[in-house]
Coordinates of C-alpha atoms and ligand atoms in Angstrom, one line a residue:
X1 CA 99.5 59.8 80.9
X2 CA 100.7 62.6 83.1
X3 CA 104.5 63.2 82.3
X4 CA 105.2 65.2 85.4
X5 CA 103.9 64.4 89.2
X6 CA 100.8 66.8 89.5
X7 CA 100.5 69.2 91.8
X8 CA 97.3 69.1 94.9
X9 CA 95.6 73.0 93.0
X10 CA 95.6 70.9 89.4
X11 CA 94.7 67.7 90.9
X12 CA 91.6 69.2 92.9
X13 CA 91.0 70.7 89.3
X14 CA 90.7 67.9 87.5
X15 CA 88.6 65.9 89.9
X16 CA 87.0 68.6 90.2
X17 CA 86.6 68.6 86.2
X18 CA 86.6 64.5 86.5
X19 CA 84.9 62.5 89.1
X20 CA 81.8 62.3 90.8
X21 CA 81.9 61.8 94.3
X22 CA 79.3 59.4 96.4
X23 CA 77.0 60.7 98.9
X24 CA 78.5 63.9 98.0
X25 CA 76.4 67.5 97.2
X26 CA 78.6 68.5 94.8
X27 CA 78.3 71.6 95.1
X28 CA 79.6 72.1 98.2
X29 CA 82.0 70.0 97.1
X30 CA 83.6 73.3 94.6
X31 CA 83.1 75.5 97.8
X32 CA 85.6 73.5 100.8
X33 CA 88.9 72.9 99.8
X34 CA 89.2 69.3 99.7
X35 CA 91.7 66.7 101.2
X36 CA 94.1 64.3 98.5
X37 CA 95.3 61.4 100.8
X38 CA 98.6 60.6 99.4
X39 CA 98.9 57.7 102.4
X40 CA 98.8 56.1 105.0
X41 CA 99.8 54.4 108.6
X42 CA 98.1 52.6 110.9
X43 CA 95.8 54.9 112.1
X44 CA 97.6 57.7 110.7
X45 CA 96.0 59.8 107.1
X46 CA 99.0 61.5 105.3
X47 CA 97.9 64.6 102.8
X48 CA 99.3 65.2 99.8
X49 CA 101.1 68.5 101.6
X50 CA 102.3 66.0 103.8
X51 CA 100.0 67.3 106.7
X52 CA 99.0 64.1 108.9
X53 CA 95.5 63.4 110.3
X54 CA 94.2 60.6 112.6
X55 CA 91.4 58.5 110.2
X56 CA 88.8 59.4 113.2
X57 CA 86.0 56.6 111.1
X58 CA 88.4 53.5 109.3
X59 CA 88.8 55.5 106.2
X60 CA 84.5 54.7 106.2
X61 CA 84.7 52.0 108.5
X62 CA 87.0 49.2 106.6
X63 CA 89.9 49.4 109.1
X64 CA 90.1 47.5 111.7
X65 CA 94.5 46.9 112.4
X66 CA 95.0 50.0 110.7
X67 CA 96.9 51.1 107.2
X68 CA 99.5 49.3 106.4
X69 CA 99.6 46.1 107.8
X70 CA 102.7 43.6 107.4
X71 CA 100.6 40.9 107.6
X72 CA 98.0 41.4 105.6
X73 CA 99.5 43.5 102.8
X74 CA 102.2 40.2 102.9
X75 CA 99.4 37.8 102.3
X76 CA 98.1 40.8 99.2
X77 CA 102.1 40.5 97.9
X78 CA 102.2 36.6 98.0
X79 CA 98.7 36.5 95.8
X80 CA 99.5 38.3 93.5
X81 CA 103.3 36.7 92.7
X82 CA 100.8 33.1 92.1
X83 CA 97.6 34.6 91.2
X84 CA 95.5 37.8 90.5
X85 CA 92.3 36.4 89.5
X86 CA 90.6 32.9 88.9
X87 CA 86.5 33.0 88.2
X88 CA 84.6 31.5 91.2
X89 CA 82.1 30.3 88.5
X90 CA 82.6 26.3 88.1
X91 CA 86.2 26.8 89.5
X92 CA 87.7 27.2 92.7
X93 CA 90.6 28.0 94.2
X94 CA 92.9 28.4 97.7
X95 CA 93.0 31.3 99.1
X96 CA 88.9 31.5 98.9
X97 CA 88.4 27.8 100.0
X98 CA 90.4 28.8 103.0
X99 CA 88.8 31.8 103.6
X100 CA 85.3 30.0 103.5
X101 CA 87.2 27.8 106.2
X102 CA 88.1 30.1 108.2
X103 CA 84.8 32.7 108.7
X104 CA 82.6 29.0 109.5
X105 CA 84.7 28.6 112.0
X106 CA 84.3 31.9 113.4
X107 CA 81.1 32.7 112.7
X108 CA 78.1 32.3 115.3
X109 CA 76.4 28.8 114.4
X110 CA 75.2 27.2 112.4
X111 CA 76.5 29.4 109.4
X112 CA 78.2 26.7 106.9
X113 CA 78.2 28.5 104.1
X114 CA 80.4 30.7 102.3
X115 CA 79.0 33.3 99.4
X116 CA 81.0 36.0 98.0
X117 CA 80.3 39.0 96.8
X118 CA 82.1 42.8 96.0
X119 CA 80.2 45.0 98.8
X120 CA 78.0 45.1 101.9
X121 CA 75.7 45.9 99.1
X122 CA 75.1 43.1 97.4
X123 CA 76.2 40.5 100.8
X124 CA 72.5 42.1 101.3
X125 CA 71.0 41.5 98.1
X126 CA 72.3 37.7 97.5
X127 CA 71.4 37.2 101.1
X128 CA 67.6 38.9 100.1
X129 CA 67.5 36.3 96.7
X130 CA 67.9 33.5 98.3
X131 CA 66.1 33.6 101.8
X132 CA 63.2 34.5 98.8
X133 CA 63.8 31.3 96.8
X134 CA 65.0 29.1 99.4
X135 CA 61.0 29.9 101.0
X136 CA 59.7 29.9 97.2
X137 CA 61.3 25.6 96.8
X138 CA 60.4 24.7 100.2
X139 CA 56.3 25.5 98.9
X140 CA 55.9 29.0 101.2
X141 CA 54.5 30.9 97.7
X142 CA 52.9 33.1 99.8
X143 CA 56.4 34.6 101.3
X144 CA 57.2 37.2 98.8
X145 CA 58.3 40.3 101.4
X146 CA 60.7 41.4 103.5
X147 CA 60.5 42.7 107.2
X148 CA 63.2 45.9 108.3
X149 CA 62.9 48.1 111.3
X150 CA 62.5 51.8 110.8
X151 CA 65.8 53.6 110.6
X152 CA 67.2 50.8 108.4
X153 CA 70.2 51.3 105.8
X154 CA 70.7 48.0 104.2
X155 CA 72.1 49.9 101.3
X156 CA 72.6 51.8 97.9
X157 CA 71.4 49.0 95.4
X158 CA 67.9 48.9 94.7
X159 CA 66.5 45.7 96.7
X160 CA 68.5 47.6 99.3
X161 CA 66.6 50.3 99.9
X162 CA 63.7 48.2 99.8
X163 CA 64.6 46.7 102.9
X164 CA 66.2 50.8 104.2
X165 CA 64.3 53.1 106.1
X166 CA 67.1 55.9 105.6
X167 CA 64.0 58.9 104.1
X168 CA 67.0 61.2 102.9
X169 CA 69.2 59.1 101.0
X170 CA 65.9 56.7 99.5
X171 CA 63.2 59.0 99.4
X172 CA 63.4 59.7 95.5
X173 CA 64.1 55.7 94.6
X174 CA 60.4 54.9 96.4
X175 CA 58.2 53.7 93.0
X176 CA 61.2 52.0 91.9
X177 CA 61.8 50.1 95.2
X178 CA 59.0 46.7 96.9
X179 CA 57.0 47.2 99.2
X180 CA 58.4 46.3 103.4
X181 CA 56.8 45.7 106.2
X182 CA 58.1 48.2 109.1
X183 CA 59.3 47.8 112.5
X184 CA 59.6 50.2 115.2
X185 CA 63.1 49.9 117.1
X186 CA 64.5 51.9 120.0
X187 CA 66.5 54.9 119.0
X188 CA 69.0 54.5 122.2
X189 CA 67.8 51.0 124.2
X190 CA 64.4 53.4 125.1
X191 CA 61.6 51.3 125.4
X192 CA 62.5 48.4 124.1
X193 CA 60.1 45.7 126.0
X194 CA 57.0 47.7 124.5
X195 CA 58.8 48.5 120.9
X196 CA 59.6 44.5 120.4
X197 CA 55.8 43.6 121.6
X198 CA 55.1 46.2 118.7
X199 CA 57.4 44.8 116.4
X200 CA 55.5 41.5 117.2
X201 CA 52.3 42.7 116.9
X202 CA 52.9 43.7 113.3
X203 CA 55.0 40.1 112.6
X204 CA 52.1 38.5 113.3
X205 CA 49.6 40.4 111.4
X206 CA 52.1 39.5 108.8
X207 CA 52.9 35.8 109.4
X208 CA 52.0 34.1 105.9
X209 CA 53.7 37.1 103.6
X210 CA 56.8 37.4 105.4
X211 CA 59.8 35.6 103.5
X212 CA 63.0 36.3 106.3
X213 CA 63.3 39.8 107.8
X214 CA 66.8 41.9 107.8
X215 CA 68.2 43.4 111.0
X216 CA 71.5 45.3 111.8
X217 CA 72.4 43.9 115.3
X218 CA 73.1 46.4 118.4
X219 CA 73.9 49.1 116.0
X220 CA 72.5 50.4 113.0
X221 CA 75.4 52.5 112.5
X222 CA 74.3 54.4 109.5
X223 CA 70.8 55.3 110.7
X224 CA 74.2 58.1 113.4
X225 CA 74.3 55.3 116.0
X226 CA 71.0 53.8 116.5
X227 CA 71.8 51.5 119.2
X228 CA 69.4 48.3 120.8
X229 CA 69.9 45.7 123.5
X230 CA 69.3 41.8 123.1
X231 CA 66.0 42.8 124.9
X232 CA 65.6 43.6 122.1
X233 CA 66.7 42.1 119.1
X234 CA 66.3 38.2 120.2
X235 CA 62.0 38.6 121.3
X236 CA 61.7 40.4 117.6
X237 CA 63.7 37.6 115.6
X238 CA 63.0 34.7 117.4
X239 CA 58.6 34.9 117.0
X240 CA 59.9 36.2 113.1
X241 CA 61.7 32.6 113.4
X242 CA 58.2 30.9 115.4
X243 CA 55.8 32.9 112.4
X244 CA 58.0 31.3 110.1
X245 CA 60.2 34.1 108.8
X246 CA 64.3 33.4 107.9
X247 CA 66.4 35.9 110.0
X248 CA 68.8 37.4 107.7
X249 CA 71.7 40.1 109.9
X250 CA 73.7 42.3 108.4
X251 CA 77.0 43.4 110.1
X252 CA 78.4 44.5 107.2
X253 CA 78.8 47.7 109.6
X254 CA 79.3 45.1 113.4
X255 CA 81.9 42.7 112.1
X256 CA 84.7 42.1 113.1
X257 CA 84.6 43.2 116.3
X258 CA 83.6 46.5 116.1
X259 CA 80.9 45.8 118.9
X260 CA 83.0 44.3 121.3
X261 CA 82.7 40.1 120.3
X262 CA 83.7 39.6 116.3
X263 CA 80.4 39.3 114.7
X264 CA 77.7 40.7 117.3
X265 CA 75.5 38.0 117.0
X266 CA 77.2 36.9 119.4
X267 CA 75.6 38.2 121.8
X268 CA 72.3 37.9 120.9
X269 CA 70.9 34.2 121.4
X270 CA 68.4 34.6 117.9
X271 CA 70.2 32.2 115.6
X272 CA 70.7 33.4 111.8
X273 CA 69.3 32.0 108.7
X274 CA 72.2 34.3 107.3
X275 CA 74.7 36.8 108.4
X276 CA 75.9 39.3 106.1
X277 CA 79.9 40.8 106.1
X278 CA 81.8 43.2 105.0
X279 CA 83.1 46.6 105.0
X280 CA 86.0 45.2 107.7
X281 CA 86.8 42.0 106.5
X282 CA 89.4 42.9 104.5
X283 CA 91.1 45.6 106.8
X284 CA 90.1 48.1 103.3
X285 CA 92.1 46.7 101.1
X286 CA 90.7 44.8 98.7
X287 CA 86.4 44.7 97.9
X288 CA 84.6 41.6 99.7
X289 CA 81.5 40.7 101.6
X290 CA 80.3 37.5 101.8
X291 CA 77.2 36.1 103.0
X292 CA 76.1 33.0 105.3
X293 CA 74.0 30.5 104.7
X294 CA 73.2 27.7 107.6
X295 CA 72.7 23.8 105.4
X296 CA 69.6 23.3 106.1
X297 CA 68.8 26.7 103.7
X298 CA 71.5 25.5 101.6
X299 CA 69.8 21.7 101.1
X300 CA 66.6 23.8 99.6
X301 CA 69.2 25.0 96.3
X302 CA 69.6 21.4 96.0
X303 CA 68.2 19.5 92.7
X304 CA 67.4 20.1 89.7
X305 CA 69.2 23.1 87.6
X306 CA 65.8 25.1 88.2
X307 CA 66.6 25.4 92.1
X308 CA 70.3 26.8 91.4
X309 CA 71.1 29.7 92.3
X310 CA 70.8 32.7 89.8
X311 CA 73.2 34.8 90.7
X312 CA 76.9 36.6 90.5
X313 CA 79.4 39.0 90.0
X314 CA 82.1 38.9 87.6
X315 CA 84.8 39.4 90.6
X316 CA 83.6 36.8 92.9
X317 CA 85.6 35.3 94.8
X318 CA 88.5 36.6 93.7
X319 CA 91.9 35.6 94.8
X320 CA 94.0 38.6 96.6
X321 CA 90.7 39.5 98.3
X322 CA 90.0 36.1 99.7
X323 CA 93.7 36.3 101.0
X324 CA 93.3 39.6 102.6
X325 CA 90.4 38.6 105.0
X326 CA 91.9 35.1 105.4
X327 CA 95.0 37.5 106.0
X328 CA 92.7 39.9 108.6
X329 CA 91.1 36.8 110.2
X330 CA 94.5 35.8 111.4
X331 CA 95.2 39.4 112.5
X332 CA 92.6 38.8 115.0
X333 CA 94.0 35.8 116.7
X334 CA 98.2 36.9 116.6
X335 CA 97.9 39.7 118.4
X336 CA 94.4 38.8 120.4
X337 CA 93.2 42.2 118.9
X338 CA 88.9 41.8 120.9
X339 CA 91.0 40.8 124.3
X340 CA 92.1 44.4 124.0
X341 CA 89.0 46.4 123.5
X342 CA 87.0 46.8 126.4
X343 CA 90.0 48.9 128.2
X344 CA 89.9 51.1 125.2
X345 CA 86.6 51.1 124.7
X346 CA 86.7 52.4 128.6
X347 CA 88.6 55.0 127.9
X348 CA 87.3 56.2 125.4
X349 CA 84.2 56.3 127.4
X350 CA 85.5 58.2 130.4
X351 CA 87.2 61.0 128.0
X352 CA 83.0 61.1 126.2
X353 CA 81.4 61.4 129.6
X354 CA 84.1 64.8 129.5
X355 CA 81.9 66.0 125.7
X356 CA 78.9 65.2 126.7
X357 CA 78.6 68.0 128.7
X358 CA 79.1 70.3 126.6
X359 CA 75.8 72.4 125.7
X360 CA 75.5 71.1 122.1
X361 CA 76.3 68.2 122.9
X362 CA 72.9 66.3 122.2
X363 CA 73.3 62.3 123.4
X364 CA 76.6 60.4 123.2
X365 CA 75.5 57.4 122.0
X366 CA 78.7 54.0 122.5
X367 CA 78.6 50.2 121.5
X368 CA 82.5 49.7 122.6
X369 CA 84.4 50.8 119.1
X370 CA 81.3 52.5 117.5
X371 CA 80.5 56.0 118.4
X372 CA 77.7 58.8 118.0
X373 CA 77.8 62.4 119.0
X374 CA 74.1 63.7 118.1
X375 CA 74.7 67.4 118.3
X376 CA 71.6 69.9 118.8
X377 CA 71.4 73.8 120.0
X378 CA 72.0 74.2 122.9
X379 CA 67.6 74.3 124.0
X380 CA 67.7 70.9 123.1
X381 CA 65.9 71.8 119.4
X382 CA 68.0 70.2 116.0
X383 CA 70.5 72.4 114.2
X384 CA 68.4 73.4 110.8
X385 CA 69.8 70.3 108.5
X386 CA 70.1 72.9 106.1
X387 CA 73.6 75.2 108.6
X388 CA 75.4 71.4 107.5
X389 CA 76.1 71.7 111.7
X390 CA 77.5 68.2 110.5
X391 CA 79.6 69.3 108.6
X392 CA 80.7 72.1 109.4
X393 CA 82.1 70.5 112.2
X394 CA 84.3 67.9 110.8
X395 CA 86.3 70.5 108.3
X396 CA 87.7 72.3 111.9
X397 CA 88.2 69.1 113.2
X398 CA 91.1 68.6 109.8
X399 CA 92.0 71.5 111.4
X400 CA 93.4 69.5 114.7
X401 CA 93.9 67.6 112.4
X402 CA 91.9 64.1 112.6
X403 CA 89.8 63.0 109.6
X404 CA 85.6 62.2 110.3
X405 CA 82.6 62.2 108.5
X406 CA 79.0 63.0 110.0
X407 CA 75.5 61.8 109.6
X408 CA 73.9 64.6 110.0
X409 CA 74.5 66.4 112.8
X410 CA 75.4 62.9 114.3
X411 CA 80.0 63.6 114.7
X412 CA 80.8 59.3 114.2
X413 CA 83.7 58.2 115.9
X414 CA 84.8 54.0 114.2
X415 CA 88.5 54.2 114.9
X416 CA 90.7 51.3 113.2
X417 CA 90.5 48.4 116.9
X418 CA 93.8 49.0 116.4
X419 CA 94.4 52.6 118.1
X420 CA 96.6 53.6 121.0
X421 CA 94.6 54.5 123.7
X422 CA 96.3 57.7 123.4
X423 CA 95.1 58.6 120.2
X424 CA 91.9 57.6 121.6
X425 CA 91.9 60.8 124.0
X426 CA 93.4 62.8 121.2
X427 CA 90.4 61.8 118.6
X428 CA 88.1 62.8 121.6
X429 CA 89.7 66.4 122.3
X430 CA 90.1 67.5 118.7
X431 CA 85.9 66.6 118.1
X432 CA 85.8 68.9 121.5
X433 CA 87.8 71.2 120.0
X434 CA 86.2 70.7 116.3
X435 CA 83.0 71.3 118.2
X436 CA 83.8 74.5 120.5
X437 CA 86.1 75.8 116.9
X438 CA 81.8 75.3 114.9
X439 CA 79.4 76.7 118.4
X440 CA 81.1 79.0 120.1
X441 CA 79.7 81.5 118.2
Ligands
PLP501 C1 78.0 49.5 105.1 C2 77.0 48.8 104.6 C3 76.2 48.5 103.8 C4 77.1 48.9 102.7 O1 77.9 48.3 102.2 P1 79.2 49.1 100.4 O2 79.9 47.8 100.8 O3 78.8 50.2 101.3 O4 77.9 48.6 99.7 C5 75.2 47.6 104.1 N1 74.6 47.0 105.3 C6 75.4 47.9 106.6 C7 75.0 47.8 107.6 C8 76.4 48.4 106.7 O5 77.4 49.3 107.5

């Protein structure tokens, strides 16, 4: 153990010697001075040298009410004083029960059962396995495939990768994956009726073999904030259900107010069979996700021992995490978070309109508090990926006091829902300055 506090340079040296970061090309990591974040409060991050930054991506989409929210933190401390962990296999506990009830009360009907895990990827794996097993137990033994949208992202474990469709992340693993039926999907609310029709024809061609369809509703986040409306999604999902497939909605990114409603599914008329949630569930405090299912699906698993859902993780239903999740939901009520969103989203879109006039801003896509700003050359052509334009703009944004992370050359703004309108404006101003500083040549 270090017996004195390390200097920032020593810490970075040790990081470079021993740490392997997610989604990080370490050759580049060694070329740029990394930020060492030491503390966070509200919508601000503070680095080890004392510099302050606006948290422009909610610490990778998890923060809803801001860092260090007193109600959520107090719930974790109170739970810690009673019990940090007790297994959910064969036993139960108060936080796990209370959170399940609170989620079911707020989730779209007819979801009625909650299965916990620790990451969004696991929540998707659970839904895929449940849907497949439910179909098998209903006697639909030929239903062994899944349908998913082009450019989908459902996580990084192999089942989630199999239904994912982002080649840059996933191409190398292709030999390990199961074969998914791919459906066309709008990039930004264009040709929705035509693409829905094309998707439905593909579903029909495979209608006896599909166990379930899995979708990110309204916003495909990791694809670079690709957006569609219910006019595309509802007909596709309803056709899938008519053909006998179950519907899995992955709200790991869109859940907890991001699209203006607690769940984006509330804006659809389709009734889901499964809902996957994660990221915002504990306000970025504890690793927790959940798969919600209908009572009808649950009933398919009632019976002989071999009809059991044989899946669980050591930390399934961790009490500290469940207490945090419950408190995070309570804050939505206490602060009336959703009611404040339309005004914030329109303040954001006002400022983004001016940004869209910059020659390098190809498109600004926004659904409430999810924003993608696609950067291209002034000619309209994409920059060469090797130029790392998006990454360089985000590095420039740090000098403007903002932490953000791009997806390719699409800049992502995903501020905490609690961000003050003045800070939302600052976020857009800093983004503009960073684009100018990087591209003005
Ligand atoms: C982030 C994300 C996941 C994966 O969640 P992890 O917690 O990173 O495993 C799955 N689906 C969507 C839509 C996501 O945005």
